Amino acid sequence: MNTDSPSCLVQKLSHYVALDEHSLDSISRLERDERDFSKNDEIYQGGDENTYLYVVKRGWLYSYADMKDGRRQITEIHHPGDIVGFPDIAFDQRTSVLRAAEDVRLCPFPKKDLDEVFSQAPQLAALLFALSVRNQVILTDFLRAVGRMSARERIAYLLLDLRSRLRIANKSMTTTFRLPLNQTEISDVLGLTNVYVSRSFAALEKDGMIRRSNGHVEILEEEKLAKICDFVDRHVGLDTSWFPPSNG
């Protein structure tokens, strides 16, 4: 692990539990190697051999699936502190494409290294399992938003969800966060056209709920924004009562 800067993964996971020595040692091994990728690089393709997972150290990425007619659906957005690849663990081939939304730094580690996590760091294994299961509930919430909400409500939901996720690994974050996704990428997340995305952002700004400036979004009326899209923050809390005892 690069000791010159704090680990985003440690910062994120420490929000939920006080990590024990075995967990910290395991994270250090997972973050041992670093690789840089440029904006729009595709780290892997659907169908590639599935042998590595990645800790995100810097920058944003997203996973997506292509459709036969050329359209795509962005299925997940990845931030610093995330581990990319958990949904594919049960498969020997990749099920989606991973692309860098901007210049990124990743720490690749072999999938087989998870055996050491489960055998030597049970606290960390339980936490990663819990977060993976929780993400299924978050995905259900997102499907409800995309399937049943208006364009304006979907944008509101996405902004609140992104800000909530980012705050877990960045305690100093206020009501403003950086949004490096372009309009087309946001469209592919929410299943909207570029026109609807543009109009919805403009409507939320006109209503005084958000402000955009130089690639940043400021949430001005969080309660009102949450009310219009029925947002429930699933990121902030986690039941750890069933976790194994810390190993010091």
PDB file of C-alpha atoms in Angstrom:
ATOM      1  CA  MET A   1       0.000   0.000   0.000  1.00  0.00           C
ATOM      2  CA  ASN A   2       1.197   3.490  -0.753  1.00  0.00           C
ATOM      3  CA  THR A   3       1.763   5.013   2.685  1.00  0.00           C
ATOM      4  CA  ASP A   4       2.111   8.531   1.309  1.00  0.00           C
ATOM      5  CA  SER A   5      -1.673   8.863   1.167  1.00  0.00           C
ATOM      6  CA  PRO A   6      -4.489   7.235   3.132  1.00  0.00           C
ATOM      7  CA  SER A   7      -6.223   4.234   1.605  1.00  0.00           C
ATOM      8  CA  CYS A   8      -9.657   5.111   0.237  1.00  0.00           C
ATOM      9  CA  LEU A   9     -10.701   1.513   0.848  1.00  0.00           C
ATOM     10  CA  VAL A  10      -9.656   1.721   4.513  1.00  0.00           C
ATOM     11  CA  GLN A  11     -11.473   5.042   4.878  1.00  0.00           C
ATOM     12  CA  LYS A  12     -14.634   3.590   3.358  1.00  0.00           C
ATOM     13  CA  LEU A  13     -14.644   0.337   5.344  1.00  0.00           C
ATOM     14  CA  SER A  14     -13.715   2.109   8.590  1.00  0.00           C
ATOM     15  CA  HIS A  15     -17.020   3.941   8.374  1.00  0.00           C
ATOM     16  CA  TYR A  16     -18.718   0.677   9.353  1.00  0.00           C
ATOM     17  CA  VAL A  17     -16.253  -1.042  11.717  1.00  0.00           C
ATOM     18  CA  ALA A  18     -12.932  -0.443  13.446  1.00  0.00           C
ATOM     19  CA  LEU A  19     -10.733  -2.585  11.223  1.00  0.00           C
ATOM     20  CA  ASP A  20      -8.538  -5.059  13.076  1.00  0.00           C
ATOM     21  CA  GLU A  21      -4.896  -5.797  12.311  1.00  0.00           C
ATOM     22  CA  HIS A  22      -5.654  -8.788  10.101  1.00  0.00           C
ATOM     23  CA  SER A  23      -8.120  -6.738   8.016  1.00  0.00           C
ATOM     24  CA  LEU A  24      -5.625  -3.898   7.571  1.00  0.00           C
ATOM     25  CA  ASP A  25      -2.877  -6.343   6.576  1.00  0.00           C
ATOM     26  CA  SER A  26      -5.174  -7.963   4.012  1.00  0.00           C
ATOM     27  CA  ILE A  27      -6.134  -4.590   2.527  1.00  0.00           C
ATOM     28  CA  SER A  28      -2.454  -3.669   2.313  1.00  0.00           C
ATOM     29  CA  ARG A  29      -1.805  -6.784   0.232  1.00  0.00           C
ATOM     30  CA  LEU A  30      -4.782  -6.088  -2.023  1.00  0.00           C
ATOM     31  CA  GLU A  31      -3.475  -2.575  -2.723  1.00  0.00           C
ATOM     32  CA  ARG A  32       0.146  -3.608  -3.208  1.00  0.00           C
ATOM     33  CA  ASP A  33       0.254  -3.123  -7.000  1.00  0.00           C
ATOM     34  CA  GLU A  34      -0.925  -0.002  -8.810  1.00  0.00           C
ATOM     35  CA  ARG A  35      -1.734   0.635 -12.466  1.00  0.00           C
ATOM     36  CA  ASP A  36      -2.768   3.869 -14.164  1.00  0.00           C
ATOM     37  CA  PHE A  37      -5.315   4.078 -16.976  1.00  0.00           C
ATOM     38  CA  SER A  38      -6.347   7.023 -19.137  1.00  0.00           C
ATOM     39  CA  LYS A  39      -9.821   8.397 -19.702  1.00  0.00           C
ATOM     40  CA  ASN A  40     -11.929   6.106 -21.940  1.00  0.00           C
ATOM     41  CA  ASP A  41      -9.539   3.160 -21.530  1.00  0.00           C
ATOM     42  CA  GLU A  42     -11.375  -0.147 -21.349  1.00  0.00           C
ATOM     43  CA  ILE A  43      -9.827  -2.162 -18.545  1.00  0.00           C
ATOM     44  CA  TYR A  44     -11.631  -5.325 -19.588  1.00  0.00           C
ATOM     45  CA  GLN A  45     -14.346  -6.497 -21.967  1.00  0.00           C
ATOM     46  CA  GLY A  46     -17.333  -8.759 -21.522  1.00  0.00           C
ATOM     47  CA  GLY A  47     -16.211 -12.341 -22.096  1.00  0.00           C
ATOM     48  CA  ASP A  48     -12.626 -11.741 -20.917  1.00  0.00           C
ATOM     49  CA  GLU A  49     -11.130 -14.220 -18.491  1.00  0.00           C
ATOM     50  CA  ASN A  50     -12.160 -13.250 -14.971  1.00  0.00           C
ATOM     51  CA  THR A  51      -9.015 -13.567 -12.867  1.00  0.00           C
ATOM     52  CA  TYR A  52      -8.564 -10.131 -11.241  1.00  0.00           C
ATOM     53  CA  LEU A  53     -10.488  -7.690  -9.080  1.00  0.00           C
ATOM     54  CA  TYR A  54      -9.562  -4.021  -8.709  1.00  0.00           C
ATOM     55  CA  VAL A  55      -9.422  -1.563  -5.836  1.00  0.00           C
ATOM     56  CA  VAL A  56     -10.132   1.965  -7.088  1.00  0.00           C
ATOM     57  CA  LYS A  57      -7.478   4.342  -5.770  1.00  0.00           C
ATOM     58  CA  ARG A  58      -8.244   7.404  -7.867  1.00  0.00           C
ATOM     59  CA  GLY A  59     -10.829   8.509 -10.417  1.00  0.00           C
ATOM     60  CA  TRP A  60     -14.237   7.282 -11.600  1.00  0.00           C
ATOM     61  CA  LEU A  61     -15.074   4.286 -13.785  1.00  0.00           C
ATOM     62  CA  TYR A  62     -18.244   2.570 -14.884  1.00  0.00           C
ATOM     63  CA  SER A  63     -19.378  -0.892 -15.922  1.00  0.00           C
ATOM     64  CA  TYR A  64     -21.712  -1.274 -18.875  1.00  0.00           C
ATOM     65  CA  ALA A  65     -23.340  -3.811 -21.153  1.00  0.00           C
ATOM     66  CA  ASP A  66     -23.787  -3.376 -24.901  1.00  0.00           C
ATOM     67  CA  MET A  67     -26.973  -4.101 -26.813  1.00  0.00           C
ATOM     68  CA  LYS A  68     -27.069  -5.538 -30.330  1.00  0.00           C
ATOM     69  CA  ASP A  69     -28.295  -2.257 -31.841  1.00  0.00           C
ATOM     70  CA  GLY A  70     -25.363  -0.280 -30.402  1.00  0.00           C
ATOM     71  CA  ARG A  71     -27.078   1.113 -27.323  1.00  0.00           C
ATOM     72  CA  ARG A  72     -25.578   0.491 -23.914  1.00  0.00           C
ATOM     73  CA  GLN A  73     -26.680   0.395 -20.288  1.00  0.00           C
ATOM     74  CA  ILE A  74     -24.297   1.593 -17.605  1.00  0.00           C
ATOM     75  CA  THR A  75     -24.927  -0.807 -14.743  1.00  0.00           C
ATOM     76  CA  GLU A  76     -22.592   0.520 -12.068  1.00  0.00           C
ATOM     77  CA  ILE A  77     -20.459   3.573 -11.296  1.00  0.00           C
ATOM     78  CA  HIS A  78     -17.201   3.038  -9.410  1.00  0.00           C
ATOM     79  CA  HIS A  79     -15.462   5.532  -7.117  1.00  0.00           C
ATOM     80  CA  PRO A  80     -12.278   5.587  -5.014  1.00  0.00           C
ATOM     81  CA  GLY A  81     -12.607   3.034  -2.230  1.00  0.00           C
ATOM     82  CA  ASP A  82     -14.671   0.599  -4.307  1.00  0.00           C
ATOM     83  CA  ILE A  83     -13.635  -2.938  -5.192  1.00  0.00           C
ATOM     84  CA  VAL A  84     -14.589  -3.618  -8.802  1.00  0.00           C
ATOM     85  CA  GLY A  85     -15.510  -7.113  -9.906  1.00  0.00           C
ATOM     86  CA  PHE A  86     -17.523  -8.622  -7.044  1.00  0.00           C
ATOM     87  CA  PRO A  87     -20.665  -9.242  -9.145  1.00  0.00           C
ATOM     88  CA  ASP A  88     -18.564 -11.441 -11.452  1.00  0.00           C
ATOM     89  CA  ILE A  89     -16.903 -13.548  -8.753  1.00  0.00           C
ATOM     90  CA  ALA A  90     -19.127 -16.548  -9.454  1.00  0.00           C
ATOM     91  CA  PHE A  91     -18.182 -16.586 -13.145  1.00  0.00           C
ATOM     92  CA  ASP A  92     -14.983 -17.422 -14.989  1.00  0.00           C
ATOM     93  CA  GLN A  93     -15.680 -14.760 -17.649  1.00  0.00           C
ATOM     94  CA  ARG A  94     -16.499 -11.066 -17.414  1.00  0.00           C
ATOM     95  CA  THR A  95     -20.155 -10.148 -17.817  1.00  0.00           C
ATOM     96  CA  SER A  96     -19.647  -6.445 -18.604  1.00  0.00           C
ATOM     97  CA  VAL A  97     -17.168  -3.855 -19.864  1.00  0.00           C
ATOM     98  CA  LEU A  98     -15.191  -1.669 -17.436  1.00  0.00           C
ATOM     99  CA  ARG A  99     -14.297   1.803 -18.766  1.00  0.00           C
ATOM    100  CA  ALA A 100     -12.498   4.747 -17.191  1.00  0.00           C
ATOM    101  CA  ALA A 101     -14.640   7.896 -17.061  1.00  0.00           C
ATOM    102  CA  GLU A 102     -11.439   9.871 -16.410  1.00  0.00           C
ATOM    103  CA  ASP A 103      -7.783   9.138 -15.648  1.00  0.00           C
ATOM    104  CA  VAL A 104      -7.778   6.480 -12.921  1.00  0.00           C
ATOM    105  CA  ARG A 105      -5.451   4.486 -10.705  1.00  0.00           C
ATOM    106  CA  LEU A 106      -6.378   0.896  -9.871  1.00  0.00           C
ATOM    107  CA  CYS A 107      -4.870  -1.803  -7.682  1.00  0.00           C
ATOM    108  CA  PRO A 108      -5.399  -5.163  -9.413  1.00  0.00           C
ATOM    109  CA  PHE A 109      -5.294  -8.322  -7.311  1.00  0.00           C
ATOM    110  CA  PRO A 110      -5.921 -11.953  -8.264  1.00  0.00           C
ATOM    111  CA  LYS A 111      -9.379 -13.272  -7.458  1.00  0.00           C
ATOM    112  CA  LYS A 112      -7.726 -16.268  -5.793  1.00  0.00           C
ATOM    113  CA  ASP A 113      -6.265 -13.920  -3.148  1.00  0.00           C
ATOM    114  CA  LEU A 114      -9.734 -13.726  -1.623  1.00  0.00           C
ATOM    115  CA  ASP A 115      -9.072 -17.130  -0.049  1.00  0.00           C
ATOM    116  CA  GLU A 116      -6.560 -15.444   2.268  1.00  0.00           C
ATOM    117  CA  VAL A 117      -9.109 -12.787   3.185  1.00  0.00           C
ATOM    118  CA  PHE A 118     -11.692 -15.425   4.142  1.00  0.00           C
ATOM    119  CA  SER A 119      -9.213 -17.581   6.062  1.00  0.00           C
ATOM    120  CA  GLN A 120      -7.054 -14.909   7.741  1.00  0.00           C
ATOM    121  CA  ALA A 121      -9.309 -11.832   8.033  1.00  0.00           C
ATOM    122  CA  PRO A 122     -12.835 -12.995   8.915  1.00  0.00           C
ATOM    123  CA  GLN A 123     -13.889  -9.478   9.946  1.00  0.00           C
ATOM    124  CA  LEU A 124     -12.983  -8.100   6.512  1.00  0.00           C
ATOM    125  CA  ALA A 125     -14.594 -11.079   4.772  1.00  0.00           C
ATOM    126  CA  ALA A 126     -17.850 -10.493   6.656  1.00  0.00           C
ATOM    127  CA  LEU A 127     -17.781  -6.784   5.829  1.00  0.00           C
ATOM    128  CA  LEU A 128     -17.183  -7.346   2.115  1.00  0.00           C
ATOM    129  CA  PHE A 129     -19.953  -9.950   2.051  1.00  0.00           C
ATOM    130  CA  ALA A 130     -22.364  -7.595   3.837  1.00  0.00           C
ATOM    131  CA  LEU A 131     -21.609  -4.738   1.463  1.00  0.00           C
ATOM    132  CA  SER A 132     -22.081  -7.003  -1.544  1.00  0.00           C
ATOM    133  CA  VAL A 133     -25.471  -8.195  -0.276  1.00  0.00           C
ATOM    134  CA  ARG A 134     -26.514  -4.647   0.599  1.00  0.00           C
ATOM    135  CA  ASN A 135     -25.703  -3.583  -2.943  1.00  0.00           C
ATOM    136  CA  GLN A 136     -28.448  -5.910  -4.169  1.00  0.00           C
ATOM    137  CA  VAL A 137     -30.973  -3.835  -2.210  1.00  0.00           C
ATOM    138  CA  ILE A 138     -29.473  -0.642  -3.609  1.00  0.00           C
ATOM    139  CA  LEU A 139     -29.800  -2.108  -7.098  1.00  0.00           C
ATOM    140  CA  THR A 140     -33.479  -2.852  -6.426  1.00  0.00           C
ATOM    141  CA  ASP A 141     -33.998   0.766  -5.380  1.00  0.00           C
ATOM    142  CA  PHE A 142     -32.261   1.918  -8.542  1.00  0.00           C
ATOM    143  CA  LEU A 143     -34.357  -0.338 -10.769  1.00  0.00           C
ATOM    144  CA  ARG A 144     -37.474   1.150  -9.188  1.00  0.00           C
ATOM    145  CA  ALA A 145     -36.163   4.641  -9.955  1.00  0.00           C
ATOM    146  CA  VAL A 146     -35.306   3.861 -13.574  1.00  0.00           C
ATOM    147  CA  GLY A 147     -38.432   1.814 -14.198  1.00  0.00           C
ATOM    148  CA  ARG A 148     -41.088   4.030 -12.608  1.00  0.00           C
ATOM    149  CA  MET A 149     -39.806   7.572 -12.083  1.00  0.00           C
ATOM    150  CA  SER A 150     -39.851  10.621 -14.319  1.00  0.00           C
ATOM    151  CA  ALA A 151     -36.645  12.010 -15.813  1.00  0.00           C
ATOM    152  CA  ARG A 152     -36.495  14.747 -13.164  1.00  0.00           C
ATOM    153  CA  GLU A 153     -36.968  12.209 -10.364  1.00  0.00           C
ATOM    154  CA  ARG A 154     -34.281   9.915 -11.805  1.00  0.00           C
ATOM    155  CA  ILE A 155     -31.731  12.743 -11.915  1.00  0.00           C
ATOM    156  CA  ALA A 156     -32.589  13.675  -8.323  1.00  0.00           C
ATOM    157  CA  TYR A 157     -32.192  10.046  -7.241  1.00  0.00           C
ATOM    158  CA  LEU A 158     -28.836   9.652  -8.991  1.00  0.00           C
ATOM    159  CA  LEU A 159     -27.385  12.835  -7.486  1.00  0.00           C
ATOM    160  CA  LEU A 160     -28.413  11.902  -3.949  1.00  0.00           C
ATOM    161  CA  ASP A 161     -27.117   8.354  -4.342  1.00  0.00           C
ATOM    162  CA  LEU A 162     -23.756   9.510  -5.690  1.00  0.00           C
ATOM    163  CA  ARG A 163     -23.287  12.097  -2.957  1.00  0.00           C
ATOM    164  CA  SER A 164     -24.206   9.552  -0.277  1.00  0.00           C
ATOM    165  CA  ARG A 165     -21.689   7.021  -1.597  1.00  0.00           C
ATOM    166  CA  LEU A 166     -18.897   9.554  -1.937  1.00  0.00           C
ATOM    167  CA  ARG A 167     -19.342  10.832   1.624  1.00  0.00           C
ATOM    168  CA  ILE A 168     -18.542   7.402   3.083  1.00  0.00           C
ATOM    169  CA  ALA A 169     -14.898   7.587   1.955  1.00  0.00           C
ATOM    170  CA  ASN A 170     -14.637  11.385   2.204  1.00  0.00           C
ATOM    171  CA  LYS A 171     -15.802  12.697   5.561  1.00  0.00           C
ATOM    172  CA  SER A 172     -14.899  16.279   4.655  1.00  0.00           C
ATOM    173  CA  MET A 173     -17.379  16.377   1.764  1.00  0.00           C
ATOM    174  CA  THR A 174     -20.038  19.044   2.105  1.00  0.00           C
ATOM    175  CA  THR A 175     -23.047  19.536  -0.158  1.00  0.00           C
ATOM    176  CA  THR A 176     -20.851  19.820  -3.267  1.00  0.00           C
ATOM    177  CA  PHE A 177     -19.265  16.971  -5.187  1.00  0.00           C
ATOM    178  CA  ARG A 178     -17.416  16.505  -8.456  1.00  0.00           C
ATOM    179  CA  LEU A 179     -19.356  14.824 -11.287  1.00  0.00           C
ATOM    180  CA  PRO A 180     -16.964  13.716 -14.058  1.00  0.00           C
ATOM    181  CA  LEU A 181     -19.665  11.938 -16.083  1.00  0.00           C
ATOM    182  CA  ASN A 182     -20.769  13.595 -19.306  1.00  0.00           C
ATOM    183  CA  GLN A 183     -24.370  13.941 -20.417  1.00  0.00           C
ATOM    184  CA  THR A 184     -24.295  10.826 -22.594  1.00  0.00           C
ATOM    185  CA  GLU A 185     -22.933   8.709 -19.737  1.00  0.00           C
ATOM    186  CA  ILE A 186     -25.640   9.981 -17.381  1.00  0.00           C
ATOM    187  CA  SER A 187     -28.201   9.161 -20.067  1.00  0.00           C
ATOM    188  CA  ASP A 188     -26.866   5.608 -20.265  1.00  0.00           C
ATOM    189  CA  VAL A 189     -27.097   5.223 -16.487  1.00  0.00           C
ATOM    190  CA  LEU A 190     -30.706   6.364 -16.272  1.00  0.00           C
ATOM    191  CA  GLY A 191     -32.134   5.140 -19.570  1.00  0.00           C
ATOM    192  CA  LEU A 192     -32.896   8.669 -20.793  1.00  0.00           C
ATOM    193  CA  THR A 193     -32.096  10.685 -23.883  1.00  0.00           C
ATOM    194  CA  ASN A 194     -29.561  13.512 -23.723  1.00  0.00           C
ATOM    195  CA  VAL A 195     -32.417  15.981 -24.190  1.00  0.00           C
ATOM    196  CA  TYR A 196     -34.285  14.719 -21.120  1.00  0.00           C
ATOM    197  CA  VAL A 197     -31.107  14.759 -19.038  1.00  0.00           C
ATOM    198  CA  SER A 198     -30.398  18.358 -20.041  1.00  0.00           C
ATOM    199  CA  ARG A 199     -33.974  19.482 -19.388  1.00  0.00           C
ATOM    200  CA  SER A 200     -34.129  17.724 -16.024  1.00  0.00           C
ATOM    201  CA  PHE A 201     -30.912  19.279 -14.775  1.00  0.00           C
ATOM    202  CA  ALA A 202     -32.155  22.677 -15.918  1.00  0.00           C
ATOM    203  CA  ALA A 203     -35.482  22.158 -14.131  1.00  0.00           C
ATOM    204  CA  LEU A 204     -33.807  21.201 -10.849  1.00  0.00           C
ATOM    205  CA  GLU A 205     -31.558  24.255 -11.093  1.00  0.00           C
ATOM    206  CA  LYS A 206     -34.507  26.515 -11.874  1.00  0.00           C
ATOM    207  CA  ASP A 207     -36.340  25.161  -8.815  1.00  0.00           C
ATOM    208  CA  GLY A 208     -33.337  26.016  -6.646  1.00  0.00           C
ATOM    209  CA  MET A 209     -32.594  22.414  -5.665  1.00  0.00           C
ATOM    210  CA  ILE A 210     -29.115  22.116  -7.206  1.00  0.00           C
ATOM    211  CA  ARG A 211     -26.390  24.274  -8.677  1.00  0.00           C
ATOM    212  CA  ARG A 212     -23.831  23.204 -11.313  1.00  0.00           C
ATOM    213  CA  SER A 213     -20.451  24.815 -11.868  1.00  0.00           C
ATOM    214  CA  ASN A 214     -17.205  23.629 -13.508  1.00  0.00           C
ATOM    215  CA  GLY A 215     -18.009  19.926 -13.357  1.00  0.00           C
ATOM    216  CA  HIS A 216     -19.338  20.087  -9.787  1.00  0.00           C
ATOM    217  CA  VAL A 217     -22.860  19.720  -8.422  1.00  0.00           C
ATOM    218  CA  GLU A 218     -24.045  21.441  -5.249  1.00  0.00           C
ATOM    219  CA  ILE A 219     -27.158  20.104  -3.544  1.00  0.00           C
ATOM    220  CA  LEU A 220     -29.050  23.099  -2.187  1.00  0.00           C
ATOM    221  CA  GLU A 221     -32.287  21.493  -0.989  1.00  0.00           C
ATOM    222  CA  GLU A 222     -31.499  17.940   0.079  1.00  0.00           C
ATOM    223  CA  GLU A 223     -34.794  17.253   1.865  1.00  0.00           C
ATOM    224  CA  LYS A 224     -36.894  18.490  -1.052  1.00  0.00           C
ATOM    225  CA  LEU A 225     -34.758  16.545  -3.502  1.00  0.00           C
ATOM    226  CA  ALA A 226     -35.135  13.360  -1.453  1.00  0.00           C
ATOM    227  CA  LYS A 227     -38.883  13.862  -1.182  1.00  0.00           C
ATOM    228  CA  ILE A 228     -39.513  14.107  -4.914  1.00  0.00           C
ATOM    229  CA  CYS A 229     -37.711  10.814  -5.615  1.00  0.00           C
ATOM    230  CA  ASP A 230     -38.476   8.973  -2.360  1.00  0.00           C
ATOM    231  CA  PHE A 231     -34.747   8.510  -1.713  1.00  0.00           C
ATOM    232  CA  VAL A 232     -33.634   6.211   1.106  1.00  0.00           C
ATOM    233  CA  ASP A 233     -29.940   6.362   2.024  1.00  0.00           C
ATOM    234  CA  ARG A 234     -28.786   2.734   2.095  1.00  0.00           C
ATOM    235  CA  HIS A 235     -25.089   3.625   2.245  1.00  0.00           C
ATOM    236  CA  VAL A 236     -24.699   5.209   5.651  1.00  0.00           C
ATOM    237  CA  GLY A 237     -25.657   2.291   7.926  1.00  0.00           C
ATOM    238  CA  LEU A 238     -24.861  -1.416   8.121  1.00  0.00           C
ATOM    239  CA  ASP A 239     -25.858  -4.065  10.674  1.00  0.00           C
ATOM    240  CA  THR A 240     -22.588  -5.562  11.916  1.00  0.00           C
ATOM    241  CA  SER A 241     -24.038  -7.301  14.973  1.00  0.00           C
ATOM    242  CA  TRP A 242     -23.483 -10.721  13.418  1.00  0.00           C
ATOM    243  CA  PHE A 243     -19.818 -10.141  12.461  1.00  0.00           C
ATOM    244  CA  PRO A 244     -17.142 -12.441  13.921  1.00  0.00           C
ATOM    245  CA  PRO A 245     -15.136 -10.991  16.827  1.00  0.00           C
ATOM    246  CA  SER A 246     -12.217  -8.740  15.983  1.00  0.00           C
ATOM    247  CA  ASN A 247      -8.815 -10.448  15.970  1.00  0.00           C
ATOM    248  CA  GLY A 248      -7.060  -7.435  17.453  1.00  0.00           C
TER     249      GLY A 248
END
